[in-house]
Every structure is written in structure tokens, then in C-alpha cells.
């Protein structure tokens, strides 16, 4: 049977699947060849990209059923709807409407990147590969190519670039935002922050705070401005709690119910004040970074995710924390944004699968950013 009864899309592993995805693969090879011709990508990385583009063939239907990551069907269905009917009106009055609007916006942005076919559930993975290639070109103007490839070889990056989800789009827009913030480009960074917010609203506030501290408050110019800004921000979290409380508790409780908690259990998770929010956030961030904790590991996949999390946190220590690097004014502002991004996820995500996806999309752009800051700093020292 060609069409999936559940999703109304090509969801079976048959000859049409191969025709569609081999065409997408060959299309990416053609794009890569053009990039190499115009020297956007070095020729010596041709084999790496050929292998990197191939990985979508190894996940859906091979390592797991595509319904294991069932959101893939939502995105490919929405992309086909957008291509057929255009972008429909948003319903922003309910939680369900907000979720659908988020999927619609992400799908619209993903559809802007051309691939040969959107015939199967895996087709969107090749869009993610194209976005990865564009991100590589963007970063290679700032970071040595051989070092960027190491970030692309992180297992979670290979996974999320090999399936039909929005994670790579979120990472790409976040990388644009944070790099343009570091390079003090207010308009470009603000546009990128808008895309981050549209695709992953929980990540938006962290980048927006950095933008305000750099370009409005100019807190990177003096310790007093930075101290005053942080104090004002913490005060605002407390005083303005009644304004943003419905949104925080809506996401916190709705995600808890989605992730298997009963309605009664979810209601007990209500955040009652700004001070309570800060205390919960500080408590949850370390756990969020390392979940699943050793005593929560029940299978090989969970063990693998834990080991990857520990390794990435160690890299973050080397790039950002070692020698007090994050305490420099500019770096501290970026670190504040990082804490805000992680904190929002830490208090709203409960399911292990969702947590690992959201954590990676929030974490990786800042890991790349601090590596960029570190090598830039080392270069300045060597030049002097």
C-alpha cells in the first residue's frame, strides 16, 4: 500500500521512496559540485559531504520506524499543504493553535530551501542536509573548515540532519543570530532572532536579551552597566511575573501532560512567583544538561545520550568556562543568554525524547559561539 492510512502521505518503504530520495540525494551532490566550483567548499571535503548527505537512507525504516519521530509526518504534510494552498491563517488563541502555527511557520521556512522531491517522510531530511551545507559555508568564513566538520560529526547533529524535523533549521537560525551578535550586526542579528522565535519560541528570549544588552543598553561597555542591567532584569522577572505567568505555566503544564503526567500532577507544577521561577530554574538547569542521569539509564540509547551530553558539556567547559573566559563582559552577556535559553527548556520539558532534542538545539549554537570567541581571542593574542 502506497499511502499511509494514518498520515495520508507516502509513509511506506517501497520503490517510490527510493526514486524520490535518490533524486534528492543526487540534487544535493549537484549543489555541492556548484559550491565547489565557486570555491565555497574546498574540493577535499567532497567525499565527506557525499557520505554526510547519504545518512537519511540509514535512519527512517532502517534504524527505526519513522513513527518513532512522528513529528516528521506533521512537517512533511504541512510543507505539501503550503506548496498546494499557500500559508493558511494562524490560530493564536489556544495552545493547540499555537503549536500548529509554530509547525506552519517552520514548514514555510523549510519549504524555501529547494530539494527535488517532497514525496516521502524522509524528503525533508535532505532539506536539512542542504541547510547544513549552507551553515558550513557560513561558518567556514570564520572558523577553520576541519574544525566545523567536527561539530557536524556530533551524533545528535547527524541524527537530526537525517530526519524530517525542524531542529537543523532552529540550529542554523540560532547560529546566524549568535554569530551576528558577536560581530555586532544589529539588523542581521535581529532578523535571525525573529526566525529563531518563529521556529522555537522558547529559544527567542535568550537571544533577544543578548541583543538588548549589546545594542540598546550597551552593557558590554562597562561593568556598571552590565551589573545594573542584570539587577534590572532580575527585578523585572519578579515584578512582571503576573504578565508572563500564564505563558510559562501553560507551556510547563501542557508539556507535562503531553509527556505522560496526569492533569492533577501537572497542576502541581505551577510556578507561583518570579522568585519561585528563578529557584526552580537554577535547580533544573544542571539536571537538564545531563539527563538522563546515571540511575535513570535503562537502555543503550539512554547511555549513549548521557555520554554525549557529558562530552558536550566538557567541550563547553573548555571553550567557555576554562580560565574564566565567560566572565569577560561580552562573553558574560552571551552566557546570560545561554542560561535563559536552557532555563526556559529546563522548566518546561519533562519527556526524555523531547528533552534531548530541545537541549541540543539550544546548546549547540552557544558551543559553536564560544569556540568562535575562543579562537578569535587566541588569534588576537598571537598577533600581539
mmCIF file of C-alpha atoms in Angstrom:
data_model
loop_
_atom_site.group_PDB
_atom_site.id
_atom_site.type_symbol
_atom_site.label_atom_id
_atom_site.label_comp_id
_atom_site.label_asym_id
_atom_site.label_seq_id
_atom_site.Cartn_x
_atom_site.Cartn_y
_atom_site.Cartn_z
ATOM 1 C CA UNK A 1 0.000 0.000 0.000
ATOM 2 C CA UNK A 2 1.463 3.315 -1.094
ATOM 3 C CA UNK A 3 -0.269 5.842 1.145
ATOM 4 C CA UNK A 4 -0.176 5.684 4.921
ATOM 5 C CA UNK A 5 -3.721 5.407 6.309
ATOM 6 C CA UNK A 6 -2.680 7.275 9.437
ATOM 7 C CA UNK A 7 -0.935 10.233 7.852
ATOM 8 C CA UNK A 8 -2.262 10.476 4.294
ATOM 9 C CA UNK A 9 1.291 10.773 2.964
ATOM 10 C CA UNK A 10 3.873 8.492 1.436
ATOM 11 C CA UNK A 11 4.929 6.600 4.530
ATOM 12 C CA UNK A 12 5.943 3.195 3.212
ATOM 13 C CA UNK A 13 9.319 1.830 2.254
ATOM 14 C CA UNK A 14 8.915 0.990 -1.459
ATOM 15 C CA UNK A 15 10.209 1.811 -4.937
ATOM 16 C CA UNK A 16 8.672 5.305 -4.881
ATOM 17 C CA UNK A 17 10.619 6.009 -1.702
ATOM 18 C CA UNK A 18 13.903 5.124 -3.412
ATOM 19 C CA UNK A 19 13.126 7.119 -6.555
ATOM 20 C CA UNK A 20 12.242 10.214 -4.527
ATOM 21 C CA UNK A 21 15.177 10.126 -2.139
ATOM 22 C CA UNK A 22 17.843 9.107 -4.656
ATOM 23 C CA UNK A 23 16.720 12.098 -6.726
ATOM 24 C CA UNK A 24 17.068 14.323 -3.647
ATOM 25 C CA UNK A 25 20.496 12.874 -2.930
ATOM 26 C CA UNK A 26 21.714 13.490 -6.475
ATOM 27 C CA UNK A 27 20.308 17.015 -6.337
ATOM 28 C CA UNK A 28 22.416 17.739 -3.250
ATOM 29 C CA UNK A 29 25.503 16.309 -4.940
ATOM 30 C CA UNK A 30 24.841 18.704 -7.833
ATOM 31 C CA UNK A 31 24.519 21.643 -5.408
ATOM 32 C CA UNK A 32 27.734 20.575 -3.692
ATOM 33 C CA UNK A 33 29.518 20.454 -7.052
ATOM 34 C CA UNK A 34 28.391 24.014 -7.793
ATOM 35 C CA UNK A 35 29.607 25.145 -4.373
ATOM 36 C CA UNK A 36 32.979 23.514 -5.004
ATOM 37 C CA UNK A 37 33.207 25.080 -8.471
ATOM 38 C CA UNK A 38 32.686 28.538 -6.967
ATOM 39 C CA UNK A 39 35.114 27.692 -4.137
ATOM 40 C CA UNK A 40 32.512 27.977 -1.411
ATOM 41 C CA UNK A 41 33.527 24.490 -0.277
ATOM 42 C CA UNK A 42 37.008 23.035 -0.614
ATOM 43 C CA UNK A 43 37.318 20.116 -3.049
ATOM 44 C CA UNK A 44 38.983 17.903 -0.427
ATOM 45 C CA UNK A 45 35.683 17.747 1.509
ATOM 46 C CA UNK A 46 33.701 16.306 -1.428
ATOM 47 C CA UNK A 47 33.798 12.735 -0.077
ATOM 48 C CA UNK A 48 32.802 13.864 3.411
ATOM 49 C CA UNK A 49 29.702 15.618 2.060
ATOM 50 C CA UNK A 50 28.771 12.686 -0.160
ATOM 51 C CA UNK A 51 28.759 10.455 2.908
ATOM 52 C CA UNK A 52 27.064 13.085 5.090
ATOM 53 C CA UNK A 53 24.261 13.510 2.525
ATOM 54 C CA UNK A 54 23.749 9.725 2.474
ATOM 55 C CA UNK A 55 22.781 9.289 6.142
ATOM 56 C CA UNK A 56 18.988 9.883 5.683
ATOM 57 C CA UNK A 57 18.890 6.462 3.996
ATOM 58 C CA UNK A 58 20.110 4.866 7.258
ATOM 59 C CA UNK A 59 17.557 6.157 9.784
ATOM 60 C CA UNK A 60 13.874 6.048 8.759
ATOM 61 C CA UNK A 61 12.795 2.432 8.063
ATOM 62 C CA UNK A 62 16.314 1.120 8.809
ATOM 63 C CA UNK A 63 17.365 2.093 12.347
ATOM 64 C CA UNK A 64 13.811 2.892 13.429
ATOM 65 C CA UNK A 65 10.293 3.369 12.126
ATOM 66 C CA UNK A 66 9.587 6.982 11.069
ATOM 67 C CA UNK A 67 6.679 6.955 13.511
ATOM 68 C CA UNK A 68 9.261 6.851 16.320
ATOM 69 C CA UNK A 69 9.764 10.526 15.475
ATOM 70 C CA UNK A 70 6.189 11.049 14.354
ATOM 71 C CA UNK A 71 6.500 14.841 14.079
ATOM 72 C CA UNK A 72 8.214 14.139 10.752
ATOM 73 C CA UNK A 73 4.815 13.403 9.241
ATOM 74 C CA UNK A 74 3.411 16.689 10.519
ATOM 75 C CA UNK A 75 6.148 18.731 8.877
ATOM 76 C CA UNK A 76 6.119 16.962 5.507
ATOM 77 C CA UNK A 77 2.320 17.135 5.431
ATOM 78 C CA UNK A 78 2.391 20.863 6.258
ATOM 79 C CA UNK A 79 5.019 21.551 3.599
ATOM 80 C CA UNK A 80 2.889 19.841 0.963
ATOM 81 C CA UNK A 81 -0.163 21.786 2.150
ATOM 82 C CA UNK A 82 1.776 25.058 1.896
ATOM 83 C CA UNK A 83 3.006 24.224 -1.604
ATOM 84 C CA UNK A 84 -0.548 23.372 -2.674
ATOM 85 C CA UNK A 85 -2.594 26.018 -0.844
ATOM 86 C CA UNK A 86 -0.159 28.628 0.474
ATOM 87 C CA UNK A 87 0.273 29.652 4.101
ATOM 88 C CA UNK A 88 -3.066 29.445 5.904
ATOM 89 C CA UNK A 89 -4.315 31.714 8.714
ATOM 90 C CA UNK A 90 -2.915 31.164 12.194
ATOM 91 C CA UNK A 91 -4.952 30.409 15.298
ATOM 92 C CA UNK A 92 -3.089 32.009 18.200
ATOM 93 C CA UNK A 93 -5.933 31.825 20.724
ATOM 94 C CA UNK A 94 -5.337 28.273 22.004
ATOM 95 C CA UNK A 95 -2.365 26.090 22.916
ATOM 96 C CA UNK A 96 -3.200 23.746 20.043
ATOM 97 C CA UNK A 97 -3.398 26.696 17.672
ATOM 98 C CA UNK A 98 -0.030 27.990 18.843
ATOM 99 C CA UNK A 99 1.543 24.580 18.246
ATOM 100 C CA UNK A 100 0.035 24.385 14.750
ATOM 101 C CA UNK A 101 1.195 27.935 13.950
ATOM 102 C CA UNK A 102 4.720 27.006 15.036
ATOM 103 C CA UNK A 103 4.682 23.996 12.710
ATOM 104 C CA UNK A 104 3.227 26.085 9.875
ATOM 105 C CA UNK A 105 5.889 28.788 10.188
ATOM 106 C CA UNK A 106 8.732 26.268 10.442
ATOM 107 C CA UNK A 107 7.376 24.330 7.459
ATOM 108 C CA UNK A 108 7.050 27.517 5.407
ATOM 109 C CA UNK A 109 10.684 28.411 6.111
ATOM 110 C CA UNK A 110 11.846 24.860 5.352
ATOM 111 C CA UNK A 111 9.946 24.942 2.052
ATOM 112 C CA UNK A 112 12.044 27.938 0.975
ATOM 113 C CA UNK A 113 15.051 25.617 0.626
ATOM 114 C CA UNK A 114 14.716 23.719 -2.664
ATOM 115 C CA UNK A 115 15.018 19.959 -2.974
ATOM 116 C CA UNK A 116 13.918 17.758 -5.867
ATOM 117 C CA UNK A 117 11.017 15.982 -4.150
ATOM 118 C CA UNK A 118 8.815 16.117 -1.033
ATOM 119 C CA UNK A 119 7.263 12.746 -1.824
ATOM 120 C CA UNK A 120 8.115 10.799 1.359
ATOM 121 C CA UNK A 121 8.549 11.253 5.071
ATOM 122 C CA UNK A 122 12.335 11.308 4.604
ATOM 123 C CA UNK A 123 12.375 14.025 1.920
ATOM 124 C CA UNK A 124 12.643 16.818 4.470
ATOM 125 C CA UNK A 125 15.872 15.256 5.770
ATOM 126 C CA UNK A 126 17.546 16.296 2.513
ATOM 127 C CA UNK A 127 16.367 19.857 3.106
ATOM 128 C CA UNK A 128 18.131 19.616 6.470
ATOM 129 C CA UNK A 129 21.273 18.418 4.688
ATOM 130 C CA UNK A 130 21.106 21.423 2.356
ATOM 131 C CA UNK A 131 20.708 23.771 5.342
ATOM 132 C CA UNK A 132 23.706 22.062 6.978
ATOM 133 C CA UNK A 133 25.788 22.705 3.864
ATOM 134 C CA UNK A 134 24.797 26.385 3.831
ATOM 135 C CA UNK A 135 25.611 26.663 7.542
ATOM 136 C CA UNK A 136 29.006 25.087 6.864
ATOM 137 C CA UNK A 137 29.744 27.706 4.191
ATOM 138 C CA UNK A 138 28.661 30.485 6.564
ATOM 139 C CA UNK A 139 30.842 29.234 9.418
ATOM 140 C CA UNK A 140 33.841 28.395 7.225
ATOM 141 C CA UNK A 141 34.377 32.120 6.663
ATOM 142 C CA UNK A 142 35.054 32.421 10.394
ATOM 143 C CA UNK A 143 36.180 29.007 11.689
ATOM 144 C CA UNK A 144 38.598 26.534 10.031
ATOM 145 C CA UNK A 145 36.639 24.020 7.936
ATOM 146 C CA UNK A 146 38.239 20.975 9.547
ATOM 147 C CA UNK A 147 37.032 22.181 12.955
ATOM 148 C CA UNK A 148 33.466 22.841 11.726
ATOM 149 C CA UNK A 149 33.250 19.283 10.420
ATOM 150 C CA UNK A 150 33.900 18.015 13.944
ATOM 151 C CA UNK A 151 30.749 19.807 15.123
ATOM 152 C CA UNK A 152 28.836 18.201 12.234
ATOM 153 C CA UNK A 153 30.053 14.765 13.338
ATOM 154 C CA UNK A 154 28.370 15.058 16.731
ATOM 155 C CA UNK A 155 25.950 12.082 16.733
ATOM 156 C CA UNK A 156 22.883 14.204 17.553
ATOM 157 C CA UNK A 157 23.667 16.529 14.637
ATOM 158 C CA UNK A 158 23.921 13.557 12.288
ATOM 159 C CA UNK A 159 20.618 12.226 13.621
ATOM 160 C CA UNK A 160 18.617 15.463 13.390
ATOM 161 C CA UNK A 161 20.021 16.279 9.963
ATOM 162 C CA UNK A 162 18.954 12.805 8.780
ATOM 163 C CA UNK A 163 15.259 13.001 9.664
ATOM 164 C CA UNK A 164 12.387 15.282 8.726
ATOM 165 C CA UNK A 165 12.285 17.590 11.744
ATOM 166 C CA UNK A 166 12.903 21.326 12.193
ATOM 167 C CA UNK A 167 15.885 21.022 14.555
ATOM 168 C CA UNK A 168 18.518 21.864 11.924
ATOM 169 C CA UNK A 169 16.567 24.967 10.870
ATOM 170 C CA UNK A 170 16.464 26.076 14.518
ATOM 171 C CA UNK A 171 20.196 25.456 14.915
ATOM 172 C CA UNK A 172 21.010 27.323 11.684
ATOM 173 C CA UNK A 173 18.936 30.394 12.570
ATOM 174 C CA UNK A 174 20.382 30.350 16.109
ATOM 175 C CA UNK A 175 23.948 30.167 14.753
ATOM 176 C CA UNK A 176 23.204 33.124 12.460
ATOM 177 C CA UNK A 177 21.789 35.075 15.404
ATOM 178 C CA UNK A 178 24.648 34.431 17.819
ATOM 179 C CA UNK A 179 27.434 34.961 15.262
ATOM 180 C CA UNK A 180 25.908 38.241 14.067
ATOM 181 C CA UNK A 181 25.511 39.294 17.710
ATOM 182 C CA UNK A 182 29.191 38.612 18.335
ATOM 183 C CA UNK A 183 30.083 40.564 15.193
ATOM 184 C CA UNK A 184 27.838 43.456 16.323
ATOM 185 C CA UNK A 185 25.478 43.424 13.356
ATOM 186 C CA UNK A 186 22.192 44.630 14.873
ATOM 187 C CA UNK A 187 19.842 44.299 11.886
ATOM 188 C CA UNK A 188 21.057 40.898 10.715
ATOM 189 C CA UNK A 189 21.085 39.503 14.233
ATOM 190 C CA UNK A 190 17.580 40.840 14.924
ATOM 191 C CA UNK A 191 16.192 39.259 11.742
ATOM 192 C CA UNK A 192 17.824 35.958 12.703
ATOM 193 C CA UNK A 193 16.333 36.240 16.210
ATOM 194 C CA UNK A 194 12.880 36.651 14.646
ATOM 195 C CA UNK A 195 13.412 33.379 12.767
ATOM 196 C CA UNK A 196 14.617 31.675 15.953
ATOM 197 C CA UNK A 197 11.481 32.857 17.757
ATOM 198 C CA UNK A 198 9.217 31.736 14.910
ATOM 199 C CA UNK A 199 10.736 28.250 14.798
ATOM 200 C CA UNK A 200 11.421 27.698 18.512
ATOM 201 C CA UNK A 201 9.752 30.348 20.651
ATOM 202 C CA UNK A 202 11.438 29.088 23.826
ATOM 203 C CA UNK A 203 14.871 29.990 22.421
ATOM 204 C CA UNK A 204 13.935 33.513 21.368
ATOM 205 C CA UNK A 205 14.107 35.313 24.756
ATOM 206 C CA UNK A 206 17.743 34.357 25.380
ATOM 207 C CA UNK A 207 18.913 35.830 22.079
ATOM 208 C CA UNK A 208 16.688 38.880 22.476
ATOM 209 C CA UNK A 209 18.219 39.633 25.895
ATOM 210 C CA UNK A 210 21.708 39.496 24.363
ATOM 211 C CA UNK A 211 20.573 41.838 21.562
ATOM 212 C CA UNK A 212 19.136 44.341 24.050
ATOM 213 C CA UNK A 213 22.236 44.249 26.244
ATOM 214 C CA UNK A 214 24.545 44.783 23.255
ATOM 215 C CA UNK A 215 22.671 47.326 21.158
ATOM 216 C CA UNK A 216 20.234 49.129 23.477
ATOM 217 C CA UNK A 217 21.817 49.119 26.934
ATOM 218 C CA UNK A 218 25.386 48.712 25.597
ATOM 219 C CA UNK A 219 26.167 46.735 28.716
ATOM 220 C CA UNK A 220 29.382 45.412 27.164
ATOM 221 C CA UNK A 221 30.931 48.891 27.556
ATOM 222 C CA UNK A 222 31.175 48.932 31.362
ATOM 223 C CA UNK A 223 30.805 46.661 34.371
ATOM 224 C CA UNK A 224 28.389 49.113 35.967
ATOM 225 C CA UNK A 225 26.004 48.991 33.007
ATOM 226 C CA UNK A 226 26.141 45.218 32.980
ATOM 227 C CA UNK A 227 25.545 44.942 36.734
ATOM 228 C CA UNK A 228 22.687 47.433 36.554
ATOM 229 C CA UNK A 229 21.152 45.568 33.593
ATOM 230 C CA UNK A 230 21.294 42.208 35.368
ATOM 231 C CA UNK A 231 19.790 43.712 38.527
ATOM 232 C CA UNK A 232 17.024 45.363 36.500
ATOM 233 C CA UNK A 233 16.353 42.110 34.661
ATOM 234 C CA UNK A 234 16.038 40.075 37.852
ATOM 235 C CA UNK A 235 13.751 42.736 39.322
ATOM 236 C CA UNK A 236 11.592 42.648 36.186
ATOM 237 C CA UNK A 237 11.302 38.847 36.426
ATOM 238 C CA UNK A 238 9.807 39.335 39.907
ATOM 239 C CA UNK A 239 7.657 42.427 39.335
ATOM 240 C CA UNK A 240 6.290 41.462 35.903
ATOM 241 C CA UNK A 241 5.565 37.851 36.819
ATOM 242 C CA UNK A 242 1.790 38.281 36.515
ATOM 243 C CA UNK A 243 2.201 39.321 32.865
ATOM 244 C CA UNK A 244 4.187 36.318 31.615
ATOM 245 C CA UNK A 245 2.996 33.767 34.196
ATOM 246 C CA UNK A 246 0.143 32.405 32.014
ATOM 247 C CA UNK A 247 2.578 31.601 29.183
ATOM 248 C CA UNK A 248 5.186 29.944 31.434
ATOM 249 C CA UNK A 249 2.628 27.790 33.239
ATOM 250 C CA UNK A 250 0.763 26.992 30.009
ATOM 251 C CA UNK A 251 3.887 25.535 28.421
ATOM 252 C CA UNK A 252 5.078 23.887 31.648
ATOM 253 C CA UNK A 253 1.788 22.166 32.403
ATOM 254 C CA UNK A 254 0.822 21.371 28.801
ATOM 255 C CA UNK A 255 4.198 19.742 28.107
ATOM 256 C CA UNK A 256 3.902 17.789 31.356
ATOM 257 C CA UNK A 257 0.518 16.384 30.271
ATOM 258 C CA UNK A 258 1.842 15.632 26.762
ATOM 259 C CA UNK A 259 4.757 13.775 28.325
ATOM 260 C CA UNK A 260 2.535 11.460 30.342
ATOM 261 C CA UNK A 261 1.747 13.209 33.632
ATOM 262 C CA UNK A 262 -1.858 13.276 34.784
ATOM 263 C CA UNK A 263 -3.769 16.549 34.818
ATOM 264 C CA UNK A 264 -3.632 16.629 38.620
ATOM 265 C CA UNK A 265 0.145 16.054 38.647
ATOM 266 C CA UNK A 266 0.673 18.755 36.029
ATOM 267 C CA UNK A 267 -1.306 21.292 38.047
ATOM 268 C CA UNK A 268 1.070 20.816 40.989
ATOM 269 C CA UNK A 269 3.912 22.098 38.773
ATOM 270 C CA UNK A 270 2.522 25.619 38.656
ATOM 271 C CA UNK A 271 5.132 28.347 39.141
ATOM 272 C CA UNK A 272 3.783 30.739 41.770
ATOM 273 C CA UNK A 273 6.137 33.750 41.649
ATOM 274 C CA UNK A 274 9.163 35.266 39.975
ATOM 275 C CA UNK A 275 11.412 34.194 42.846
ATOM 276 C CA UNK A 276 9.973 30.686 42.657
ATOM 277 C CA UNK A 277 10.688 30.683 38.898
ATOM 278 C CA UNK A 278 14.349 31.626 39.414
ATOM 279 C CA UNK A 279 14.855 29.000 42.127
ATOM 280 C CA UNK A 280 13.234 26.255 40.023
ATOM 281 C CA UNK A 281 15.318 27.277 37.016
ATOM 282 C CA UNK A 282 18.621 27.193 38.912
ATOM 283 C CA UNK A 283 17.704 23.779 40.282
ATOM 284 C CA UNK A 284 16.603 22.302 36.957
ATOM 285 C CA UNK A 285 19.356 23.550 34.598
ATOM 286 C CA UNK A 286 22.149 21.163 35.797
ATOM 287 C CA UNK A 287 19.726 18.225 35.624
ATOM 288 C CA UNK A 288 18.511 19.345 32.196
ATOM 289 C CA UNK A 289 22.088 19.458 30.879
ATOM 290 C CA UNK A 290 22.953 15.909 31.919
ATOM 291 C CA UNK A 291 19.707 13.918 31.705
ATOM 292 C CA UNK A 292 19.363 11.003 31.697
ATOM 293 C CA UNK A 293 21.273 10.796 34.956
ATOM 294 C CA UNK A 294 23.231 7.556 35.552
ATOM 295 C CA UNK A 295 20.499 5.965 37.696
ATOM 296 C CA UNK A 296 17.887 6.823 35.030
ATOM 297 C CA UNK A 297 19.692 4.945 32.233
ATOM 298 C CA UNK A 298 17.599 1.951 31.200
ATOM 299 C CA UNK A 299 18.899 1.122 27.702
ATOM 300 C CA UNK A 300 21.803 1.605 25.339
ATOM 301 C CA UNK A 301 20.318 4.684 23.690
ATOM 302 C CA UNK A 302 19.930 6.466 27.038
ATOM 303 C CA UNK A 303 23.534 5.593 27.928
ATOM 304 C CA UNK A 304 24.717 6.964 24.590
ATOM 305 C CA UNK A 305 22.800 10.231 25.082
ATOM 306 C CA UNK A 306 24.228 10.600 28.599
ATOM 307 C CA UNK A 307 27.810 10.078 27.373
ATOM 308 C CA UNK A 308 27.291 12.563 24.533
ATOM 309 C CA UNK A 309 25.873 15.117 26.994
ATOM 310 C CA UNK A 310 28.877 14.735 29.300
ATOM 311 C CA UNK A 311 31.262 15.102 26.342
ATOM 312 C CA UNK A 312 29.494 18.228 25.026
ATOM 313 C CA UNK A 313 29.443 19.767 28.488
ATOM 314 C CA UNK A 314 33.188 19.101 28.750
ATOM 315 C CA UNK A 315 33.710 20.881 25.419
ATOM 316 C CA UNK A 316 31.641 23.780 26.719
ATOM 317 C CA UNK A 317 33.889 23.919 29.771
ATOM 318 C CA UNK A 318 36.975 24.086 27.519
ATOM 319 C CA UNK A 319 35.532 26.763 25.215
ATOM 320 C CA UNK A 320 33.579 28.945 27.653
ATOM 321 C CA UNK A 321 34.398 28.334 31.299
ATOM 322 C CA UNK A 322 38.089 27.426 31.470
ATOM 323 C CA UNK A 323 40.305 30.296 32.677
ATOM 324 C CA UNK A 324 37.188 32.327 33.498
ATOM 325 C CA UNK A 325 36.696 33.081 29.791
ATOM 326 C CA UNK A 326 32.927 33.513 30.207
ATOM 327 C CA UNK A 327 33.444 36.258 32.816
ATOM 328 C CA UNK A 328 34.625 38.817 30.282
ATOM 329 C CA UNK A 329 31.870 41.357 29.691
ATOM 330 C CA UNK A 330 30.941 40.352 26.136
ATOM 331 C CA UNK A 331 31.199 36.669 26.931
ATOM 332 C CA UNK A 332 29.215 37.054 30.144
ATOM 333 C CA UNK A 333 26.340 38.664 28.241
ATOM 334 C CA UNK A 334 26.314 35.722 25.834
ATOM 335 C CA UNK A 335 26.497 33.330 28.789
ATOM 336 C CA UNK A 336 23.439 35.047 30.316
ATOM 337 C CA UNK A 337 21.529 34.418 27.084
ATOM 338 C CA UNK A 338 22.670 30.802 27.179
ATOM 339 C CA UNK A 339 21.338 30.370 30.735
ATOM 340 C CA UNK A 340 17.994 31.924 29.743
ATOM 341 C CA UNK A 341 17.629 29.557 26.767
ATOM 342 C CA UNK A 342 18.448 26.495 28.842
ATOM 343 C CA UNK A 343 16.368 27.702 31.783
ATOM 344 C CA UNK A 344 13.170 28.026 29.749
ATOM 345 C CA UNK A 345 13.569 24.482 28.436
ATOM 346 C CA UNK A 346 14.591 23.130 31.839
ATOM 347 C CA UNK A 347 11.319 24.205 33.469
ATOM 348 C CA UNK A 348 9.010 23.220 30.606
ATOM 349 C CA UNK A 349 10.312 19.877 29.272
ATOM 350 C CA UNK A 350 9.795 16.561 31.063
ATOM 351 C CA UNK A 351 9.892 13.837 28.416
ATOM 352 C CA UNK A 352 13.361 12.347 27.746
ATOM 353 C CA UNK A 353 12.984 12.275 23.947
ATOM 354 C CA UNK A 354 11.737 15.854 23.766
ATOM 355 C CA UNK A 355 14.398 16.964 26.233
ATOM 356 C CA UNK A 356 17.277 15.562 24.186
ATOM 357 C CA UNK A 357 16.025 17.342 21.023
ATOM 358 C CA UNK A 358 15.363 20.697 22.668
ATOM 359 C CA UNK A 359 18.579 20.626 24.695
ATOM 360 C CA UNK A 360 20.716 20.016 21.628
ATOM 361 C CA UNK A 361 19.139 22.805 19.570
ATOM 362 C CA UNK A 362 19.617 25.245 22.470
ATOM 363 C CA UNK A 363 23.131 24.061 23.378
ATOM 364 C CA UNK A 364 24.982 23.621 20.064
ATOM 365 C CA UNK A 365 24.784 27.250 18.779
ATOM 366 C CA UNK A 366 26.318 28.536 22.021
ATOM 367 C CA UNK A 367 29.002 25.832 21.914
ATOM 368 C CA UNK A 368 29.938 26.998 18.404
ATOM 369 C CA UNK A 369 29.747 30.647 19.505
ATOM 370 C CA UNK A 370 32.144 30.198 22.417
ATOM 371 C CA UNK A 371 34.526 28.235 20.206
ATOM 372 C CA UNK A 372 34.443 31.134 17.732
ATOM 373 C CA UNK A 373 35.119 33.597 20.565
ATOM 374 C CA UNK A 374 37.942 31.436 21.911
ATOM 375 C CA UNK A 375 39.797 31.066 18.612
ATOM 376 C CA UNK A 376 39.298 34.775 17.856
ATOM 377 C CA UNK A 377 40.788 35.625 21.234
ATOM 378 C CA UNK A 378 43.720 33.264 20.666
ATOM 379 C CA UNK A 379 44.367 34.818 17.259
ATOM 380 C CA UNK A 380 44.441 38.323 18.764
ATOM 381 C CA UNK A 381 46.911 37.169 21.416
ATOM 382 C CA UNK A 382 49.165 35.589 18.789
ATOM 383 C CA UNK A 383 49.029 38.724 16.621
ATOM 384 C CA UNK A 384 50.088 40.842 19.583
#
